[in-house]
mmCIF file of C-alpha atoms in Angstrom:
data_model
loop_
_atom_site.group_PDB
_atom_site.id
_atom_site.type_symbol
_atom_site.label_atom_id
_atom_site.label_comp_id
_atom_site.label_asym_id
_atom_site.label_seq_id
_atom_site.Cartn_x
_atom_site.Cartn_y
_atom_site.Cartn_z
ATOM 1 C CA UNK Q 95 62.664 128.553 109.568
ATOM 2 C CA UNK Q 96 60.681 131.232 107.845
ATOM 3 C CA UNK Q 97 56.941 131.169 107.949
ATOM 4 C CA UNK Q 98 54.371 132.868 105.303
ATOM 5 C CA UNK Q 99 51.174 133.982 106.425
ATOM 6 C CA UNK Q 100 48.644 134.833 103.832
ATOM 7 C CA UNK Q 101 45.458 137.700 104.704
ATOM 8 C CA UNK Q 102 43.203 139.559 103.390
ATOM 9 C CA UNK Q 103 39.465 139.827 102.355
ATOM 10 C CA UNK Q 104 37.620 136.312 101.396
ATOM 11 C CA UNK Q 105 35.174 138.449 99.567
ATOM 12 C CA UNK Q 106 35.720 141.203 97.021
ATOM 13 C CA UNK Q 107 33.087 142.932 94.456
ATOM 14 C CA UNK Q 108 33.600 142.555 90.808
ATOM 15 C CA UNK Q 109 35.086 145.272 89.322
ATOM 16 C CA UNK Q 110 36.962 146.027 92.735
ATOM 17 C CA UNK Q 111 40.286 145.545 93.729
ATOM 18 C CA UNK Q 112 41.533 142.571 95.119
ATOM 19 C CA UNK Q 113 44.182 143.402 98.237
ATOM 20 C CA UNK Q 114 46.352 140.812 100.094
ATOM 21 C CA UNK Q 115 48.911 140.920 102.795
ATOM 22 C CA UNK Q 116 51.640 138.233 103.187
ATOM 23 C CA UNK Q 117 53.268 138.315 106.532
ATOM 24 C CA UNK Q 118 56.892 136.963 106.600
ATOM 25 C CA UNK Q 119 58.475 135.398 110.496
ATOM 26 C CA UNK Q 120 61.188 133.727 110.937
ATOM 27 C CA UNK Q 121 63.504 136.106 109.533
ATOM 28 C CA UNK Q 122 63.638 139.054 107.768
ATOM 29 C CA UNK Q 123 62.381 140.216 104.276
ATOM 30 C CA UNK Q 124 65.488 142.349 104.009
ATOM 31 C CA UNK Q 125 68.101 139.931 104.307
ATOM 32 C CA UNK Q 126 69.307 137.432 101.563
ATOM 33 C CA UNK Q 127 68.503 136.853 97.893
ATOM 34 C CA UNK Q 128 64.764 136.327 97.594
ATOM 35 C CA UNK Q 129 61.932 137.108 95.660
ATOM 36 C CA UNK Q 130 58.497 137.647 97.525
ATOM 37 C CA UNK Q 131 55.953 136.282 95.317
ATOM 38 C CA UNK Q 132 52.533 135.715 95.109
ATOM 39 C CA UNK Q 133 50.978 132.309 93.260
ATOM 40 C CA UNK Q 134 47.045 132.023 92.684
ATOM 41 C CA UNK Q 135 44.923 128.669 91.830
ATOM 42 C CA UNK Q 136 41.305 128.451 90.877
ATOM 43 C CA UNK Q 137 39.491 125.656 91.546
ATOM 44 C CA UNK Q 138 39.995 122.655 89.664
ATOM 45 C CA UNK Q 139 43.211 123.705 87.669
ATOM 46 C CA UNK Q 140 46.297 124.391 87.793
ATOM 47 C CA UNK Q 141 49.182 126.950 89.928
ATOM 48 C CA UNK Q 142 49.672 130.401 88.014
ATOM 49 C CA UNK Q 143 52.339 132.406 88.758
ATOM 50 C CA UNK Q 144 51.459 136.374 89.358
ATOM 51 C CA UNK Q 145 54.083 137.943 89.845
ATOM 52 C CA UNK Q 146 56.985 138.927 92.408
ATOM 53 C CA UNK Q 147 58.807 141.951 94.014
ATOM 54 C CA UNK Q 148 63.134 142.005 95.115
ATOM 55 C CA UNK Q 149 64.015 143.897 98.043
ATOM 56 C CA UNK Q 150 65.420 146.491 95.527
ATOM 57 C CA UNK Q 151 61.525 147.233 94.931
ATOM 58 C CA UNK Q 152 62.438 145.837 91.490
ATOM 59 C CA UNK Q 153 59.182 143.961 90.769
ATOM 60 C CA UNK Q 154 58.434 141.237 87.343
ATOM 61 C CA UNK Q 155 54.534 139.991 86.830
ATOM 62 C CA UNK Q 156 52.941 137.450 84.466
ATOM 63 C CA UNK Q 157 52.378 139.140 81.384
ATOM 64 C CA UNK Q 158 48.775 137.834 81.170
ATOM 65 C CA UNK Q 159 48.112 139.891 84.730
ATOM 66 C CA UNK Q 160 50.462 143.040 84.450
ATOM 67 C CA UNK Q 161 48.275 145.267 83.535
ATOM 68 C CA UNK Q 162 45.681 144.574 86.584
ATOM 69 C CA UNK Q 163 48.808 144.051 88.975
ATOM 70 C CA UNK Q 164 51.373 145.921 91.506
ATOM 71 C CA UNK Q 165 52.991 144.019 94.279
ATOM 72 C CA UNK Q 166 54.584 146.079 96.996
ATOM 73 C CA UNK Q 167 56.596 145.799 100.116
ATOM 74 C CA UNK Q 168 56.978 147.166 103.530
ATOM 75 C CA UNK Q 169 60.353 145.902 105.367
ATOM 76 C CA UNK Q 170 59.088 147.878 108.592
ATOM 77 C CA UNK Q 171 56.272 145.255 109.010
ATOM 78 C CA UNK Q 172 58.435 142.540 107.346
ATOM 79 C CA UNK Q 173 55.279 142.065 104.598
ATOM 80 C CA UNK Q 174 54.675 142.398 100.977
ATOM 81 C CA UNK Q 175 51.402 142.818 99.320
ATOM 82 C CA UNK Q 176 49.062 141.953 96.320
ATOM 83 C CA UNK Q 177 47.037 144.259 94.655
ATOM 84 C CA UNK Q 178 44.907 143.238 91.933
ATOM 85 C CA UNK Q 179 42.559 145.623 89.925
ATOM 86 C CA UNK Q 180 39.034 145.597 88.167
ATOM 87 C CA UNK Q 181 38.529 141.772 89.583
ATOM 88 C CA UNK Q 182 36.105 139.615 87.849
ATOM 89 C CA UNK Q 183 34.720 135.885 88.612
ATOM 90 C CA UNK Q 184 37.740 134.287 86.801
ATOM 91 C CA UNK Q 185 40.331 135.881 89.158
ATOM 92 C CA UNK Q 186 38.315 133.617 92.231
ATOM 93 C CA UNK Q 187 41.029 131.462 93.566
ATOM 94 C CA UNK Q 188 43.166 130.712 96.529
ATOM 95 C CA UNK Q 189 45.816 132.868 96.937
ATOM 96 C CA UNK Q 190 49.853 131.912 98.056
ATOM 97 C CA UNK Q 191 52.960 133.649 98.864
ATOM 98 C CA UNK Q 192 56.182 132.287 98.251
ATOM 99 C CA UNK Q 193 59.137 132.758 98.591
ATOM 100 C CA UNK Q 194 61.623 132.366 95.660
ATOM 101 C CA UNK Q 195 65.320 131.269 95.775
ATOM 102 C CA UNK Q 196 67.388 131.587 92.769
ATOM 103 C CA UNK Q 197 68.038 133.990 89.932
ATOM 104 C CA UNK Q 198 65.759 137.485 89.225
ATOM 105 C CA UNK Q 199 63.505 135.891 86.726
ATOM 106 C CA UNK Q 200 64.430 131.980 87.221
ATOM 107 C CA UNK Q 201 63.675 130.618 90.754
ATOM 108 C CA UNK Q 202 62.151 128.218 92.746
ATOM 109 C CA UNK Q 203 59.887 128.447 95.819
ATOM 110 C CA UNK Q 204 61.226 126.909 99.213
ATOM 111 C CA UNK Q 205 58.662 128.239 101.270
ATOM 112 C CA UNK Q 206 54.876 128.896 100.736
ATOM 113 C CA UNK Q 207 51.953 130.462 103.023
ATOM 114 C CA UNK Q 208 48.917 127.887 103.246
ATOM 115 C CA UNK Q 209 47.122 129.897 100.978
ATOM 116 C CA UNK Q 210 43.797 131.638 101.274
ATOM 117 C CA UNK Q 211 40.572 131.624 99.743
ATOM 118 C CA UNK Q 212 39.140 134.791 97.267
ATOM 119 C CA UNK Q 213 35.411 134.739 95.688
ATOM 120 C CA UNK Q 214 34.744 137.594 93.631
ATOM 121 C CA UNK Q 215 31.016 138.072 93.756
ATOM 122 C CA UNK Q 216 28.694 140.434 93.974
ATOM 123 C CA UNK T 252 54.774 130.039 77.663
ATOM 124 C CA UNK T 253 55.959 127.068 78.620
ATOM 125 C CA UNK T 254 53.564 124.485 79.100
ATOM 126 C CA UNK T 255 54.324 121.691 81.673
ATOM 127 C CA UNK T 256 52.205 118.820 81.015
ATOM 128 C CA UNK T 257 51.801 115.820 84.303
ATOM 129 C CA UNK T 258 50.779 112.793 83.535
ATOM 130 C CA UNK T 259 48.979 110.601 84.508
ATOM 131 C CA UNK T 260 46.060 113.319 86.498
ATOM 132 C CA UNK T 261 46.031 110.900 88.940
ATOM 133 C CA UNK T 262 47.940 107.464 90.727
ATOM 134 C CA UNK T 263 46.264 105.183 92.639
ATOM 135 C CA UNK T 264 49.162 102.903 94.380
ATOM 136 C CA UNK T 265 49.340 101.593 97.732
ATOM 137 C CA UNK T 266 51.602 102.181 100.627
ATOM 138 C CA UNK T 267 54.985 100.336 99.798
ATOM 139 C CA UNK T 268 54.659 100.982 96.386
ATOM 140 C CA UNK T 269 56.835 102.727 93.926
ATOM 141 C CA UNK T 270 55.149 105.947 91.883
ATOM 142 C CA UNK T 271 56.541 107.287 88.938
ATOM 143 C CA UNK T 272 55.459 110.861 88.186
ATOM 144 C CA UNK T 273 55.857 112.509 84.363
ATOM 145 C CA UNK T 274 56.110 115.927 83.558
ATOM 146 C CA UNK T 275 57.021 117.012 79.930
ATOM 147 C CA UNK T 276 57.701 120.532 78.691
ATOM 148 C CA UNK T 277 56.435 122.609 75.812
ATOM 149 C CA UNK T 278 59.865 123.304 74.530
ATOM 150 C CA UNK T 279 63.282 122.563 76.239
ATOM 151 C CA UNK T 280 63.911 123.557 79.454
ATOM 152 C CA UNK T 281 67.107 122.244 79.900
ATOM 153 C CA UNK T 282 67.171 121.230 83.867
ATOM 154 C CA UNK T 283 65.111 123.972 85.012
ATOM 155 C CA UNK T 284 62.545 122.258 86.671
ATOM 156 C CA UNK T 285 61.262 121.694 90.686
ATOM 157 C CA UNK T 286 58.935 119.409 92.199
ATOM 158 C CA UNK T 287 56.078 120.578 94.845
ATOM 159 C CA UNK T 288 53.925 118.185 97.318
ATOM 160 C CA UNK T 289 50.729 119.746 98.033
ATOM 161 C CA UNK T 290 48.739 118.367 100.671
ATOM 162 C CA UNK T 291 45.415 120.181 101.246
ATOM 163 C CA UNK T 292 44.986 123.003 104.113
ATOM 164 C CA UNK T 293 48.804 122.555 104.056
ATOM 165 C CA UNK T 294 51.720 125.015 102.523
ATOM 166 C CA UNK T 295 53.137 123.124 98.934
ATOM 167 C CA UNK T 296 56.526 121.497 100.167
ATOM 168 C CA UNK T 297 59.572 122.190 97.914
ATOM 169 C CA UNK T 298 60.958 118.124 96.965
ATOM 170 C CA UNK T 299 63.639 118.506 93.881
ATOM 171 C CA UNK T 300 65.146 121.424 92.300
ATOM 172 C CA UNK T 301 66.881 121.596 88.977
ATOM 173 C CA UNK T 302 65.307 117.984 88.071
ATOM 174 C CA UNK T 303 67.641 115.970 90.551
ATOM 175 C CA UNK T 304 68.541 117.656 93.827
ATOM 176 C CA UNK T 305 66.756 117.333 96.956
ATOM 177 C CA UNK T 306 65.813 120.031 98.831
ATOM 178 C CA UNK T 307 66.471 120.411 102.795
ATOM 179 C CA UNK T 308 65.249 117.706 104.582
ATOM 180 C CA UNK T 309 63.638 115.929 101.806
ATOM 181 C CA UNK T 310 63.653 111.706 102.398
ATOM 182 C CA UNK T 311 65.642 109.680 99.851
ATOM 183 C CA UNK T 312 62.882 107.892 98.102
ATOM 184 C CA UNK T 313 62.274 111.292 96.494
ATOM 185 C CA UNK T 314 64.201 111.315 93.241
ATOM 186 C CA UNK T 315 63.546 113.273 90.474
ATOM 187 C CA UNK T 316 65.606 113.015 86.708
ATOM 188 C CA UNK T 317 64.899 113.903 83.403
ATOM 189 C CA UNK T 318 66.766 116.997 80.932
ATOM 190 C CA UNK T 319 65.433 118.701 78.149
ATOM 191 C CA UNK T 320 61.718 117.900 78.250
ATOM 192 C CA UNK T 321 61.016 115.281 79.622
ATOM 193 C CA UNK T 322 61.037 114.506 83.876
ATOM 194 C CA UNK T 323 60.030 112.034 86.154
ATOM 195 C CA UNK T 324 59.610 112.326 89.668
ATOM 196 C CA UNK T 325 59.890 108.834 91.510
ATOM 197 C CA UNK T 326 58.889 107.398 94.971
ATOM 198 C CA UNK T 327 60.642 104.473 95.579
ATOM 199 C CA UNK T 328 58.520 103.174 98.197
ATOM 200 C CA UNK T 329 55.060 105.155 99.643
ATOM 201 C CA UNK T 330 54.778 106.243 102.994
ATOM 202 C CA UNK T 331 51.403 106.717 104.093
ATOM 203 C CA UNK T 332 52.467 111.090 104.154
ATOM 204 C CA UNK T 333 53.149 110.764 100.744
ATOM 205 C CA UNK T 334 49.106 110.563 99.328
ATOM 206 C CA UNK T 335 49.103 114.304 98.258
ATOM 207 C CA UNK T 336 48.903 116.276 94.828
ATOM 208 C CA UNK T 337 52.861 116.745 93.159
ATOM 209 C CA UNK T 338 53.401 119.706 91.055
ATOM 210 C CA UNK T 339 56.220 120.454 88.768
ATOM 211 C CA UNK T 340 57.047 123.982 87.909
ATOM 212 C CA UNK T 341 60.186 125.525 85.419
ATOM 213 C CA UNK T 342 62.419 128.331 85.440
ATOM 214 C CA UNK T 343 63.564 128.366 82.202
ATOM 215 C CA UNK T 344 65.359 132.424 81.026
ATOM 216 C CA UNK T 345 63.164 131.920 77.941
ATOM 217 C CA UNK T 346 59.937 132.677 79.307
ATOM 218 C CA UNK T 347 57.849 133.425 82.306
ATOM 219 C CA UNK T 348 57.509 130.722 84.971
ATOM 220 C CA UNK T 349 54.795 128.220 85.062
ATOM 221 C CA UNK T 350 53.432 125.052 86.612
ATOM 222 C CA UNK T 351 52.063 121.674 85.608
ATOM 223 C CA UNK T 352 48.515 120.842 86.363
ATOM 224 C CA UNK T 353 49.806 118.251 89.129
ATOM 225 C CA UNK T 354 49.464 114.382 89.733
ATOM 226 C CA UNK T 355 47.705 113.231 92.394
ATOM 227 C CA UNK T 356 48.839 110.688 94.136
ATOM 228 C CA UNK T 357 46.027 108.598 96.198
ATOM 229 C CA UNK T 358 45.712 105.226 98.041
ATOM 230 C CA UNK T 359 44.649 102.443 96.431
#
């Protein structure tokens, strides 16, 4: 079964940009109907949704974030990536991937990385 | 945006027990809604998809109903595994997805 592996810095400046890496075995990014997606929660509250790219390169992201975010993917290294601009203390969180099954703007996730840790501070 | 709204934050039952889970929508959502088990350190497990069906591999005292805006997610009888934080989440066409602020579910 497919496997999600989440990486990246644990600690990024405010101001700087925030840059993850999720790492995809088990099968191949370019095959099927999925959309690679990355999920954030800060501490004590709730999942948010970021965004998410298609293997077109055809990417959607949460309104609230779109102007701070581009997700990206490279099929050689069977990864996508999160990048996340001008960071302050509110974007601290734990980071997922995910991966979505469904339609282009309506799915659900059936698998998920374990998440990792972000602290923006100086 | 959709709001999702659990309820209650948190469950305290003990193993054998049945839990009933709520999550109730902003506006309707029709069926459009999944249910997530969250344990901590761990990847968030997909349970139920479009409010009733079970996803691979997912035991039978997982149910989840509900249509419009209002869903419950029900364990018919806890297994130790099952203490964990459940999420719901929708898909609705209207507007961008989002997630509930989760139920956790913890022994008694």
């Amino acid at each position: 079964q497919v496997q999600l592996q989440e990486s990246g810095p644990g600690l990024v400046k405010p101001s700087q940009t925030l840059s993850l890496t999720c790492t995809v075995s088990g099968g191949s990014i370019s095959s099927g109907v999925y959309y690679w997606t990355w999920i954030r929660q800060p501490a004590g509250k709730g999942l948010e949704w970021i965004g998410r790219i298609y293997i077109s390169g055809s990417t959607n992201y949460n309104p609230s974030l779109k102007s701070r975010v581009t997700i990206s993917l490279d099929t050689s290294k069977n990864q996508f990536s999160l990048k996340l601009n001008s960071v302050t203390a509110a974007d601290t969180a734990v980071y997922f991937c995910a991966r979505g099954v469904g339609a282009p703007n309506q799915y659900y996730f059936d698998s998920w990385g374990r998440g990792t840790l972000v602290t923006v501070s100086s | 945006e959709i709001v999702l709204t659990q309820s209650p934050a948190t469950l305290s039952l003990s193993p054998g027990e049945r839990a009933t889970l709520s999550c109730r929508a902003s506006q309707s959502i029709s069926y459009y809604i999944a249910w997530y088990q969250h344990k901590p350190g761990q990847a968030p497990r997909l349970l139920i998809y479009d409010a009733s069906n079970r996803a691979t591999g997912i035991p039978a005292r997982f149910s989840g109903s509900g249509s419009g805006t209002d869903f419950t997610l029900t364990i018919s009888s806890l297994e130790p595994e099952d203490f964990a934080v459940y999420y719901c989440q929708q898909r609705s066409i209207w507007a961008p997805l989002t997630f509930g602020g989760g139920t956790k579910v913890e022994i008694k």
